[in-house]
Coordinates of C-alpha atoms and ligand atoms in Angstrom, one line a residue:
M26 CA 146.6 -170.5 -54.9
I27 CA 148.8 -172.0 -52.4
G28 CA 152.6 -171.8 -52.8
E29 CA 155.9 -171.2 -51.1
P30 CA 156.6 -167.6 -50.0
R31 CA 157.0 -165.3 -53.0
A32 CA 160.6 -165.2 -54.3
L33 CA 161.7 -162.0 -52.6
G34 CA 165.0 -161.4 -54.3
R35 CA 163.3 -161.0 -57.7
S36 CA 163.5 -157.2 -58.1
S37 CA 162.3 -155.7 -61.2
G38 CA 164.7 -153.9 -63.5
R39 CA 162.9 -150.7 -62.8
E40 CA 163.4 -151.0 -59.1
A41 CA 167.1 -151.7 -59.6
A42 CA 167.5 -148.6 -61.9
I43 CA 165.8 -146.4 -59.3
W44 CA 168.1 -147.6 -56.5
F45 CA 171.3 -147.2 -58.6
A46 CA 170.1 -143.7 -59.4
I47 CA 169.6 -143.0 -55.7
L48 CA 173.1 -144.3 -55.0
A49 CA 174.5 -142.0 -57.8
V50 CA 172.6 -139.0 -56.4
V51 CA 173.8 -139.6 -52.8
T52 CA 177.3 -140.2 -54.1
A53 CA 177.2 -136.9 -56.1
M54 CA 175.9 -135.0 -53.1
M55 CA 178.6 -136.4 -50.9
L56 CA 181.3 -135.7 -53.5
S57 CA 180.4 -132.0 -53.5
A58 CA 181.1 -131.9 -49.8
R59 CA 183.9 -134.4 -49.8
A60 CA 186.4 -132.2 -48.0
S61 CA 184.2 -131.8 -45.0
L62 CA 183.0 -135.4 -44.7
N63 CA 184.6 -138.2 -42.7
E64 CA 184.4 -142.0 -43.3
A65 CA 181.7 -142.5 -40.6
L66 CA 179.2 -140.2 -42.4
V67 CA 179.9 -141.8 -45.8
T68 CA 179.4 -145.3 -44.2
L69 CA 176.1 -144.2 -42.7
A70 CA 174.7 -142.6 -45.9
Y71 CA 175.6 -145.7 -48.0
L72 CA 174.2 -148.1 -45.3
L73 CA 170.8 -146.2 -45.5
V74 CA 170.8 -146.6 -49.3
V75 CA 171.7 -150.3 -49.1
Q76 CA 168.9 -150.9 -46.5
G77 CA 166.4 -149.0 -48.5
A78 CA 167.3 -151.1 -51.6
S79 CA 167.1 -154.4 -49.6
A80 CA 163.7 -153.5 -48.2
R81 CA 162.1 -152.5 -51.5
G82 CA 163.9 -154.7 -54.0
G83 CA 164.9 -157.8 -52.0
R84 CA 168.2 -159.4 -51.1
P85 CA 170.0 -159.5 -54.5
L86 CA 169.4 -155.8 -55.2
G87 CA 170.5 -155.0 -51.6
I88 CA 173.8 -156.9 -52.1
A89 CA 174.3 -155.4 -55.6
I90 CA 173.9 -151.9 -54.2
A91 CA 176.2 -152.8 -51.3
L92 CA 178.9 -153.8 -53.7
A93 CA 178.5 -150.7 -55.8
A94 CA 178.5 -148.5 -52.7
F95 CA 181.7 -150.3 -51.6
L96 CA 183.4 -149.4 -54.9
C97 CA 182.2 -145.8 -54.8
F98 CA 183.4 -145.5 -51.2
D99 CA 186.8 -146.9 -52.0
L100 CA 187.3 -145.0 -55.3
L101 CA 185.8 -141.6 -54.3
F102 CA 186.1 -141.2 -50.6
L103 CA 189.3 -143.0 -49.5
L104 CA 192.7 -141.6 -50.4
P105 CA 194.2 -141.9 -53.0
Y106 CA 191.0 -141.1 -54.9
G107 CA 190.4 -143.0 -58.2
T108 CA 192.2 -146.2 -57.3
L109 CA 191.4 -149.3 -55.4
V110 CA 194.5 -148.8 -53.3
V111 CA 193.8 -147.6 -49.7
Q112 CA 196.5 -145.5 -48.1
N113 CA 195.5 -145.8 -44.5
P114 CA 195.3 -149.5 -43.5
L115 CA 192.6 -148.6 -40.9
N116 CA 190.4 -147.6 -43.8
W117 CA 190.4 -151.2 -44.9
L118 CA 188.7 -152.0 -41.7
V119 CA 186.1 -149.3 -42.4
L120 CA 185.5 -150.8 -45.9
V121 CA 185.2 -154.4 -44.7
A122 CA 182.9 -153.3 -41.8
F123 CA 180.7 -151.4 -44.3
L124 CA 180.5 -154.3 -46.7
G125 CA 179.8 -156.8 -43.8
S126 CA 177.1 -154.7 -42.2
S127 CA 175.5 -154.0 -45.6
I128 CA 175.2 -157.6 -46.5
L129 CA 174.0 -158.5 -43.0
S130 CA 171.3 -155.9 -43.1
A131 CA 170.2 -157.1 -46.5
Q132 CA 170.0 -160.6 -45.2
L133 CA 168.1 -159.7 -42.0
L134 CA 165.6 -157.6 -44.0
Y135 CA 165.1 -160.5 -46.4
R136 CA 164.4 -162.9 -43.5
A137 CA 162.0 -160.5 -41.8
Q138 CA 160.2 -160.1 -45.1
A139 CA 160.0 -163.8 -45.7
E140 CA 158.5 -164.3 -42.3
A141 CA 156.0 -161.6 -42.8
E142 CA 155.1 -163.2 -46.1
V143 CA 154.5 -166.6 -44.4
A144 CA 152.4 -164.9 -41.8
R145 CA 150.4 -163.2 -44.6
Q146 CA 149.9 -166.6 -46.3
R147 CA 148.8 -168.2 -43.1
A148 CA 146.3 -165.4 -42.5
A149 CA 145.0 -165.9 -46.0
E150 CA 144.7 -169.6 -45.3
V151 CA 142.8 -169.0 -42.2
D152 CA 140.5 -166.5 -44.1
R153 CA 140.0 -169.1 -46.8
F154 CA 139.1 -171.8 -44.2
A155 CA 136.8 -169.5 -42.3
A156 CA 135.0 -168.6 -45.6
L157 CA 134.8 -172.3 -46.6
G158 CA 133.5 -173.1 -43.1
A159 CA 130.8 -170.4 -43.4
E160 CA 130.0 -171.5 -46.9
T161 CA 129.6 -175.2 -45.9
L162 CA 127.6 -174.4 -42.9
N163 CA 125.3 -172.1 -44.8
V164 CA 124.3 -174.4 -47.6
A165 CA 120.8 -175.9 -47.2
R166 CA 121.6 -179.4 -48.3
S167 CA 124.4 -181.3 -46.5
E168 CA 125.4 -183.0 -49.8
D169 CA 126.0 -179.5 -51.3
A170 CA 128.4 -178.7 -48.5
L171 CA 130.3 -181.9 -49.3
T172 CA 130.4 -181.1 -53.0
A173 CA 131.8 -177.6 -52.2
I174 CA 134.5 -179.1 -50.1
A175 CA 135.5 -181.7 -52.7
E176 CA 135.6 -179.0 -55.3
V177 CA 137.8 -176.7 -53.1
I178 CA 140.2 -179.6 -52.5
R179 CA 140.4 -180.4 -56.2
T180 CA 141.0 -176.8 -57.3
T181 CA 143.2 -175.7 -54.4
L182 CA 145.6 -178.7 -54.8
H183 CA 145.4 -178.8 -58.7
L184 CA 144.1 -182.4 -58.7
D185 CA 142.5 -184.3 -61.5
A186 CA 139.7 -185.5 -59.3
C187 CA 138.6 -185.6 -55.7
S188 CA 136.0 -188.0 -54.4
V189 CA 134.4 -188.4 -51.0
Y190 CA 133.1 -191.8 -49.9
M191 CA 130.8 -192.4 -46.9
S192 CA 131.0 -195.3 -44.6
G193 CA 127.6 -197.1 -44.2
T194 CA 125.7 -196.7 -41.0
D195 CA 125.4 -200.5 -40.5
D196 CA 127.7 -203.0 -42.1
D197 CA 126.6 -202.1 -45.6
G198 CA 130.0 -201.0 -46.8
V199 CA 131.2 -197.7 -48.3
R200 CA 129.4 -195.7 -50.9
L201 CA 130.5 -192.8 -53.1
A202 CA 129.0 -189.6 -51.7
I203 CA 130.5 -186.9 -53.9
R204 CA 132.8 -186.6 -56.8
S205 CA 134.3 -183.3 -57.8
A206 CA 132.4 -181.7 -60.7
D207 CA 134.7 -182.6 -63.6
D208 CA 135.3 -186.2 -62.7
S209 CA 132.7 -188.0 -64.8
R210 CA 135.1 -190.6 -66.1
P211 CA 134.2 -194.1 -65.2
I212 CA 136.3 -195.9 -62.7
P213 CA 138.5 -198.3 -64.6
E214 CA 137.3 -201.9 -64.1
A215 CA 140.6 -203.6 -63.9
R216 CA 141.9 -202.1 -60.7
N217 CA 138.6 -202.2 -58.8
P218 CA 139.4 -199.3 -56.5
H219 CA 136.3 -199.9 -54.5
D220 CA 138.0 -202.8 -52.7
L221 CA 140.8 -200.5 -51.7
I222 CA 138.3 -197.9 -50.6
E223 CA 136.6 -200.5 -48.4
W224 CA 139.9 -201.5 -47.0
V225 CA 140.7 -197.9 -46.1
A226 CA 137.3 -197.4 -44.5
S227 CA 137.4 -200.6 -42.5
R228 CA 141.0 -200.3 -41.3
G229 CA 141.2 -196.6 -40.9
A230 CA 144.6 -196.5 -42.7
A231 CA 145.6 -194.9 -46.0
A232 CA 146.4 -196.6 -49.3
A233 CA 148.0 -195.4 -52.5
E234 CA 148.1 -196.4 -56.1
H235 CA 151.4 -195.4 -57.7
V236 CA 152.2 -194.1 -61.1
D237 CA 153.9 -197.4 -61.9
G238 CA 150.6 -199.2 -61.3
T239 CA 151.6 -200.8 -57.9
T240 CA 149.3 -200.4 -54.9
R241 CA 150.4 -199.9 -51.4
V242 CA 148.4 -200.0 -48.2
G243 CA 149.0 -198.5 -44.7
V244 CA 151.0 -195.6 -46.2
D245 CA 151.6 -192.2 -44.5
P246 CA 149.2 -189.9 -46.3
A247 CA 151.2 -186.8 -45.8
A248 CA 154.3 -188.4 -47.3
V249 CA 152.4 -189.8 -50.2
A250 CA 150.7 -186.5 -50.9
A251 CA 154.0 -184.7 -50.8
G252 CA 155.4 -187.2 -53.3
A253 CA 158.0 -188.1 -50.7
D254 CA 157.0 -191.7 -50.3
S255 CA 160.0 -194.1 -50.8
S256 CA 158.2 -196.0 -53.6
G257 CA 157.8 -193.0 -55.9
R258 CA 154.8 -190.8 -56.7
A259 CA 151.2 -191.8 -56.2
R260 CA 148.5 -191.4 -58.8
E261 CA 145.8 -191.9 -56.3
L262 CA 145.7 -191.4 -52.5
M263 CA 142.9 -192.8 -50.4
Q264 CA 142.9 -191.6 -46.9
P265 CA 140.4 -192.2 -44.0
L266 CA 138.2 -189.4 -42.9
R267 CA 138.0 -189.3 -39.1
V268 CA 135.8 -187.5 -36.6
R269 CA 136.5 -188.1 -32.9
D270 CA 138.6 -191.3 -33.7
R271 CA 135.8 -192.8 -35.8
T272 CA 136.3 -193.4 -39.5
V273 CA 133.3 -191.9 -41.2
G274 CA 134.5 -192.1 -44.8
V275 CA 137.3 -192.0 -47.3
L276 CA 138.8 -189.1 -49.2
A277 CA 140.3 -190.1 -52.6
L278 CA 142.6 -187.7 -54.5
R279 CA 143.7 -188.4 -58.0
K280 CA 146.4 -186.8 -60.1
D281 CA 147.4 -188.8 -63.1
A282 CA 150.8 -187.1 -63.4
G283 CA 151.6 -188.1 -59.7
L284 CA 151.0 -186.3 -56.5
A285 CA 153.7 -183.8 -55.3
L286 CA 152.2 -181.3 -52.9
S287 CA 154.3 -178.7 -51.2
T288 CA 154.5 -178.6 -47.4
A289 CA 151.9 -175.8 -47.3
E290 CA 149.6 -177.8 -49.6
V291 CA 149.9 -180.9 -47.4
R292 CA 148.9 -178.8 -44.4
V293 CA 146.0 -177.4 -46.4
L294 CA 145.0 -180.9 -47.4
E295 CA 145.0 -182.0 -43.7
A296 CA 142.7 -179.2 -42.8
L297 CA 140.4 -179.7 -45.7
A298 CA 140.2 -183.4 -45.0
Y299 CA 138.9 -182.6 -41.6
Y300 CA 136.2 -180.4 -43.2
A301 CA 135.4 -183.3 -45.5
A302 CA 135.0 -185.6 -42.5
L303 CA 132.7 -183.1 -40.8
G304 CA 130.8 -182.8 -44.1
V305 CA 130.3 -186.6 -44.3
E306 CA 129.2 -186.6 -40.6
R307 CA 126.7 -183.9 -41.4
V308 CA 125.3 -185.9 -44.4
R309 CA 125.0 -189.0 -42.2
L310 CA 123.2 -187.1 -39.3
A311 CA 120.8 -185.4 -41.8
A312 CA 119.9 -188.9 -43.3
E313 CA 119.4 -190.3 -39.8
A314 CA 117.2 -187.4 -38.8
E315 CA 115.1 -187.9 -42.0
R316 CA 114.8 -191.6 -41.3
A317 CA 113.8 -191.1 -37.7
Q318 CA 111.1 -188.6 -38.8
S319 CA 109.7 -190.9 -41.5
L320 CA 109.7 -193.8 -38.9
Q321 CA 107.8 -191.6 -36.5
E322 CA 105.3 -190.8 -39.2
A323 CA 104.9 -194.4 -40.1
H324 CA 104.3 -195.3 -36.5
R325 CA 101.7 -192.6 -36.1
A326 CA 100.0 -193.8 -39.3
K327 CA 100.1 -197.4 -38.1
D328 CA 98.6 -196.5 -34.7
A329 CA 95.8 -194.6 -36.4
V330 CA 95.0 -197.5 -38.8
L331 CA 95.2 -200.0 -35.9
A332 CA 92.8 -197.9 -33.8
S333 CA 90.3 -197.4 -36.5
V334 CA 90.4 -201.0 -37.8
S335 CA 90.0 -202.5 -34.3
H336 CA 87.2 -200.1 -33.5
D337 CA 85.3 -201.0 -36.7
L338 CA 85.8 -204.7 -36.1
R339 CA 84.3 -204.7 -32.7
T340 CA 80.7 -203.9 -33.7
P341 CA 80.2 -206.7 -36.2
L342 CA 81.9 -209.1 -33.8
T343 CA 79.5 -208.3 -31.0
T344 CA 76.6 -209.0 -33.4
I345 CA 78.1 -212.3 -34.5
M346 CA 78.6 -213.4 -30.9
G347 CA 75.1 -212.4 -30.0
L348 CA 73.6 -214.3 -32.9
A349 CA 75.8 -217.4 -32.3
H350 CA 74.8 -217.4 -28.7
E351 CA 71.1 -217.5 -29.7
I352 CA 71.6 -220.3 -32.2
A353 CA 73.8 -222.3 -29.7
A354 CA 70.9 -222.1 -27.3
D355 CA 68.9 -224.0 -29.8
G356 CA 71.4 -226.8 -29.6
D357 CA 73.7 -226.2 -32.6
D358 CA 77.2 -227.2 -31.5
R359 CA 78.8 -225.3 -34.5
A360 CA 77.3 -222.1 -33.2
A361 CA 79.0 -222.6 -29.9
I362 CA 82.3 -222.9 -31.7
I363 CA 81.5 -219.7 -33.7
E364 CA 80.7 -217.9 -30.4
E365 CA 84.0 -219.1 -28.8
E366 CA 86.1 -218.1 -31.8
A367 CA 84.4 -214.8 -32.2
G368 CA 85.0 -214.2 -28.5
R369 CA 88.7 -214.9 -29.0
L370 CA 88.8 -212.5 -32.0
S371 CA 87.0 -209.9 -29.9
R372 CA 89.6 -210.2 -27.1
L373 CA 92.3 -209.9 -29.7
V374 CA 90.7 -206.8 -31.2
A375 CA 90.4 -205.3 -27.7
Q376 CA 94.0 -206.0 -27.0
L377 CA 95.0 -204.4 -30.3
L378 CA 93.0 -201.3 -29.4
D379 CA 94.7 -201.2 -26.0
L380 CA 98.1 -201.5 -27.5
S381 CA 97.5 -198.8 -30.1
R382 CA 96.2 -196.5 -27.3
I383 CA 99.2 -197.3 -25.1
S384 CA 101.9 -196.9 -27.8
S385 CA 100.4 -193.6 -29.1
G386 CA 100.3 -192.3 -25.5
S387 CA 96.5 -191.7 -25.7
A388 CA 95.6 -194.4 -23.0
A389 CA 94.1 -192.5 -20.1
V390 CA 95.4 -193.7 -16.7
D391 CA 93.6 -192.7 -13.6
I392 CA 96.3 -192.7 -10.9
Q393 CA 95.0 -192.8 -7.4
P394 CA 96.2 -194.0 -4.0
N395 CA 95.3 -197.6 -3.7
E396 CA 95.9 -200.4 -1.3
A397 CA 97.9 -203.4 -2.5
E398 CA 95.7 -206.0 -0.7
D399 CA 92.6 -204.7 -2.6
L400 CA 94.3 -205.3 -5.9
L401 CA 95.5 -208.8 -4.9
G402 CA 91.9 -209.7 -3.8
A403 CA 90.4 -208.4 -7.1
A404 CA 93.1 -210.1 -9.2
A405 CA 92.4 -213.5 -7.4
Q406 CA 88.7 -213.1 -8.2
Q407 CA 89.2 -212.1 -11.8
S408 CA 91.8 -214.7 -12.7
A409 CA 89.8 -217.6 -11.2
G410 CA 88.5 -218.6 -14.6
G411 CA 91.9 -218.6 -16.2
L412 CA 93.9 -220.6 -13.7
R413 CA 93.5 -223.8 -15.6
G414 CA 93.3 -225.8 -12.3
H415 CA 96.4 -224.2 -10.7
E416 CA 96.2 -223.1 -7.2
L417 CA 96.8 -219.3 -6.6
R418 CA 98.7 -218.6 -3.4
I419 CA 98.6 -215.0 -2.2
S420 CA 101.0 -213.5 0.3
V421 CA 101.6 -210.0 1.6
A422 CA 104.8 -209.0 3.3
S423 CA 104.1 -208.6 7.0
S424 CA 104.9 -205.1 8.1
D425 CA 103.4 -202.6 10.4
E426 CA 102.7 -200.3 7.5
L427 CA 99.8 -200.8 5.1
L428 CA 101.0 -201.3 1.6
F429 CA 99.8 -198.4 -0.6
G430 CA 100.8 -197.3 -4.0
R431 CA 99.8 -194.8 -6.7
F432 CA 98.3 -196.6 -9.6
D433 CA 95.3 -197.0 -11.9
F434 CA 93.3 -199.7 -10.1
S435 CA 91.5 -201.3 -13.1
Q436 CA 94.4 -201.0 -15.6
T437 CA 96.9 -202.5 -13.1
L438 CA 94.4 -205.2 -12.3
R439 CA 94.3 -206.1 -16.0
A440 CA 98.1 -206.3 -16.2
L441 CA 98.3 -208.4 -13.1
V442 CA 95.5 -210.8 -14.2
N443 CA 97.4 -211.2 -17.5
L444 CA 100.6 -212.1 -15.6
I445 CA 98.6 -214.6 -13.4
E446 CA 97.0 -216.2 -16.5
N447 CA 100.4 -216.5 -18.2
A448 CA 101.9 -218.1 -15.1
A449 CA 99.1 -220.7 -15.1
K450 CA 99.3 -221.1 -18.9
Y451 CA 103.1 -221.9 -18.9
S452 CA 103.3 -223.9 -15.6
P453 CA 103.2 -227.7 -15.4
D454 CA 100.0 -229.1 -14.0
A455 CA 99.5 -229.1 -10.2
E456 CA 102.2 -226.4 -9.7
P457 CA 100.7 -223.5 -7.8
V458 CA 101.1 -219.8 -8.9
D459 CA 102.4 -217.4 -6.2
L460 CA 101.2 -213.9 -6.1
S461 CA 102.7 -211.5 -3.6
A462 CA 103.0 -207.8 -2.8
Y463 CA 105.9 -206.0 -1.0
R464 CA 107.6 -202.7 -0.6
D465 CA 111.0 -202.2 -2.2
G466 CA 112.3 -198.7 -1.6
A467 CA 110.2 -196.3 -3.5
W468 CA 108.3 -199.1 -5.2
L469 CA 105.3 -201.2 -4.4
V470 CA 106.0 -204.5 -6.1
F471 CA 103.4 -207.1 -7.3
A472 CA 105.2 -210.3 -8.1
V473 CA 103.8 -213.3 -9.9
A474 CA 106.0 -216.4 -9.6
D475 CA 105.6 -219.7 -11.4
R476 CA 107.3 -223.0 -11.9
G477 CA 107.2 -222.9 -15.7
P478 CA 110.1 -223.2 -18.2
G479 CA 111.5 -219.8 -17.3
I480 CA 112.6 -217.2 -19.9
P481 CA 116.1 -217.5 -21.4
V482 CA 118.2 -214.4 -20.9
A483 CA 118.2 -213.6 -24.6
E484 CA 114.4 -213.4 -24.6
R485 CA 113.8 -211.4 -21.5
E486 CA 113.3 -208.1 -23.3
R487 CA 111.8 -209.5 -26.5
I488 CA 108.8 -211.1 -24.8
F489 CA 107.6 -207.6 -24.0
E490 CA 107.6 -206.7 -27.7
P491 CA 104.2 -206.8 -29.4
F492 CA 103.4 -210.1 -31.2
Y493 CA 106.5 -211.8 -29.9
R494 CA 105.9 -215.4 -28.8
A495 CA 108.8 -217.5 -27.7
P496 CA 109.7 -220.1 -30.3
G497 CA 109.0 -223.8 -29.4
R498 CA 106.1 -223.0 -27.0
A499 CA 103.1 -225.3 -27.2
S500 CA 100.7 -223.7 -29.6
D501 CA 97.7 -224.9 -27.7
V502 CA 98.2 -222.3 -25.0
G503 CA 96.8 -219.6 -27.4
G504 CA 97.5 -215.9 -27.3
A505 CA 98.8 -213.5 -29.8
G506 CA 101.9 -212.2 -27.9
L507 CA 100.3 -208.9 -26.9
G508 CA 99.5 -209.4 -23.2
L509 CA 103.0 -208.6 -21.9
S510 CA 103.5 -205.6 -24.1
I511 CA 100.2 -204.2 -22.9
A512 CA 101.0 -205.0 -19.3
R513 CA 104.4 -203.2 -19.6
G514 CA 102.7 -200.3 -21.4
I515 CA 100.4 -199.9 -18.4
A516 CA 103.2 -200.1 -15.9
V517 CA 105.2 -197.4 -17.8
A518 CA 102.2 -195.2 -18.1
E519 CA 101.9 -195.4 -14.3
R520 CA 105.6 -194.4 -14.0
G521 CA 106.4 -197.9 -13.0
S522 CA 108.0 -200.9 -14.7
L523 CA 107.5 -204.6 -15.5
A524 CA 110.4 -207.1 -15.7
V525 CA 111.1 -210.8 -15.5
S526 CA 113.7 -212.7 -13.5
D527 CA 114.6 -216.3 -12.8
R528 CA 113.0 -218.0 -9.8
D529 CA 115.1 -220.0 -7.5
G530 CA 114.4 -223.7 -8.1
G531 CA 113.0 -223.1 -11.6
G532 CA 110.4 -220.9 -13.2
S533 CA 110.0 -217.1 -13.6
I534 CA 109.0 -214.2 -11.5
F535 CA 107.3 -211.2 -13.2
S536 CA 107.6 -208.1 -11.1
L537 CA 105.2 -205.2 -11.7
R538 CA 106.4 -202.1 -9.9
V539 CA 104.4 -199.0 -9.2
P540 CA 105.3 -195.9 -7.1
A541 CA 104.8 -196.7 -3.4
M542 CA 103.2 -194.3 -0.9
S543 CA 104.8 -193.6 2.4
S544 CA 102.7 -193.4 5.6
A545 CA 103.5 -189.7 5.8
E546 CA 102.0 -189.2 2.3
L547 CA 99.0 -191.3 3.3
A548 CA 98.6 -189.2 6.5
R549 CA 98.6 -186.1 4.3
G550 CA 95.7 -187.5 2.4
G551 CA 97.5 -189.0 -0.5
E552 CA 98.8 -185.8 -2.1
S553 CA 101.6 -186.4 -4.5
P554 CA 105.0 -185.6 -3.1
E555 CA 105.8 -183.6 -6.3
Ligands
ADP22 P1 100.9 -214.7 -25.2 O1 99.6 -214.3 -25.5 O2 101.7 -215.4 -26.2 O3 101.0 -215.4 -23.8 P2 102.4 -212.6 -23.9 O4 102.7 -211.2 -24.4 O5 101.6 -212.7 -22.7 O6 101.7 -213.3 -25.1 O7 103.7 -213.4 -23.7 C1 104.7 -213.4 -24.7 C2 105.6 -214.6 -24.7 O8 106.3 -214.7 -23.4 C3 104.7 -215.9 -24.6 O9 104.5 -216.3 -25.9 C4 105.6 -216.8 -23.9 O10 106.6 -217.4 -24.8 C5 106.4 -216.0 -23.0 N1 105.9 -216.0 -21.6 C6 105.0 -215.2 -21.0 N2 104.7 -215.5 -19.7 C7 105.5 -216.6 -19.5 C8 105.7 -217.4 -18.3 N3 105.1 -217.2 -17.2 N4 106.6 -218.4 -18.4 C9 107.2 -218.7 -19.6 N5 107.1 -218.0 -20.7 C10 106.2 -216.9 -20.7

C-alpha cells in the first residue's frame, strides 16, 4: 500500500517506559558519583540518552526525555539541589544549551529517519514496478498483461474501477480493451461516457466527471487525481495513454466517493499509466502481427487456388479451340467466334497463371547478358499483329558502347510486347508508337512512348495492380487489367523496375529498366559484378 512516510513520532508506551527507565538508571548512577562529576559530563550523559530515545522512539519521545533530563539536571546536579533555582547564573547557560541541543538532535534524527523512510518507500516502489514489468512481459497473452495492469492500478490506488480503452488502428474509434475484474456494472446510459472517451482519445487531453455530476474537459490529470482541481473532486478521470507522443488509448479511473490521491499515489499513477500505454501498444502490435500472418496465409492459399484452377482450365480450352477450328474450317461462322473467344479465355488463363507464379515468387527467370537491339528487333516482330495499324518507330541511343543488360530475354520480350500493344490500344489512330533503348546510369532502359490519353497522377501506381482498369476507358479495347502487373512483376524479378511518366506534348512513356552491363563487364565475359 502506498502512503505518506510512517508517522515517526508515534512511539509505543513500552518504548517510552524503557527510555524513562534508562534515564532513571543513568540519573541514579550519576547521583552516586555526584561529588566527582562536573556539568559537562552530566550534559554529555543526558544528551546520549536523549539521542537514543529520539532514534528509537521518534521525535516526541526524544523531546519528552529531553525535558525530563532537563528537570533532573536542574534539580539533582545544579546547586542548590532539590529546587529549580540555579545559584550560578552560568549554569543557566549550561541548562539552556543542553535543552537546545537535545531538541535539535531529536529534530535532526527525525528528519534523517523521515528521509530514510521515503528512500525505503521509493525503493519499494521501484521493486513493485520492476515486478509488475516482469509480470506483464512474461504473460503469454498481451490482453492478460493489460488486465494485470488495470487490476494493479485499481487495487494500489483503492479505486472502484479501472478501465483501459484502445484507440482503433484506422478511424474506427475507441474500444474498451480491459476493465478491472470487479467492474461488471453496466455503464449508465444517461451520461454516455463513450463520447467523452472518444474525445479524450482524439484530442489527447484528459477529461473528468465530477461528484456533482458536471463534466469538464482539458483538465490536468494530476490535479484531478489528487482531488486538487478547483472544481472539486472527480468521480471519474479519463486520461490519454501516450507512447512516443502518440495517443494509443484512454485510461479511465472511477471512484464514486471522489478521487483524492496523495502525491506519492499520483506519481505511482503516472508510472502505471505509462505501463498501461505500453500494454495497449503491445495488444495492438500482437493483433497486427496476427492479421499480417493470416493475410499472408490467405495470399498463399489464393495463389495456390489460382495456379491449380488456371492449370486445369487450360486443357479443356485447348480441346475446345481445336474442335472449333475444325468446325470453322467447314464454314460455320459461329465456330469461328467460339475459337476466338476460347482463344481470349486461354490468354487470360495464361496471364492468371503467370501472375500467380510471379506473385508467389515461383516464376523462374533466366537472367543472361543480352543486347538491347536484339530485344527491340524481337519485340517489333512479335507485336506486329497487335499494332492495330499504328506505326512502330524504333530508336537506339547512338553511343560508342553496345547496349547490353542482364535480363531474361523471353520474359522481358513479353513485358515489352505488352507495353507496345497497350500503347497501340490506347493511342488515337495514325499516331505512331515510339520504342527506344538507352543507358541511364546503372540501368538499361526500354521506353515505349505513345500519344494516348496519358495516365492521371492518382492512377500511376494503381494501373500496375492486378485487375485494375482505368475508369471511363473504352470497353472495346479488351483486356482484363493483368498485363501491366505481370510486366512489372517480370521487371522486379529481374531486379529492375517499370514505371510510367507523362510524355511532352501528350501521351505516356512506360520505362522498363533492367540492370545494364558495362563494357568492362562484357569484356570479362559477362560475369556478374557481385
Ligand atoms: P489492360 O488489359 O486493361 O490493358 P493493363 O494491365 O495492360 O490491362 O493496363 C491497366 C490499365 O492501365 C488499362 O486498363 C488502362 O486503363 C491503363 N493503361 C495501360 N496502358 C496505357 C497507355 N499506354 N495509355 C493509357 N492508359 C493505359
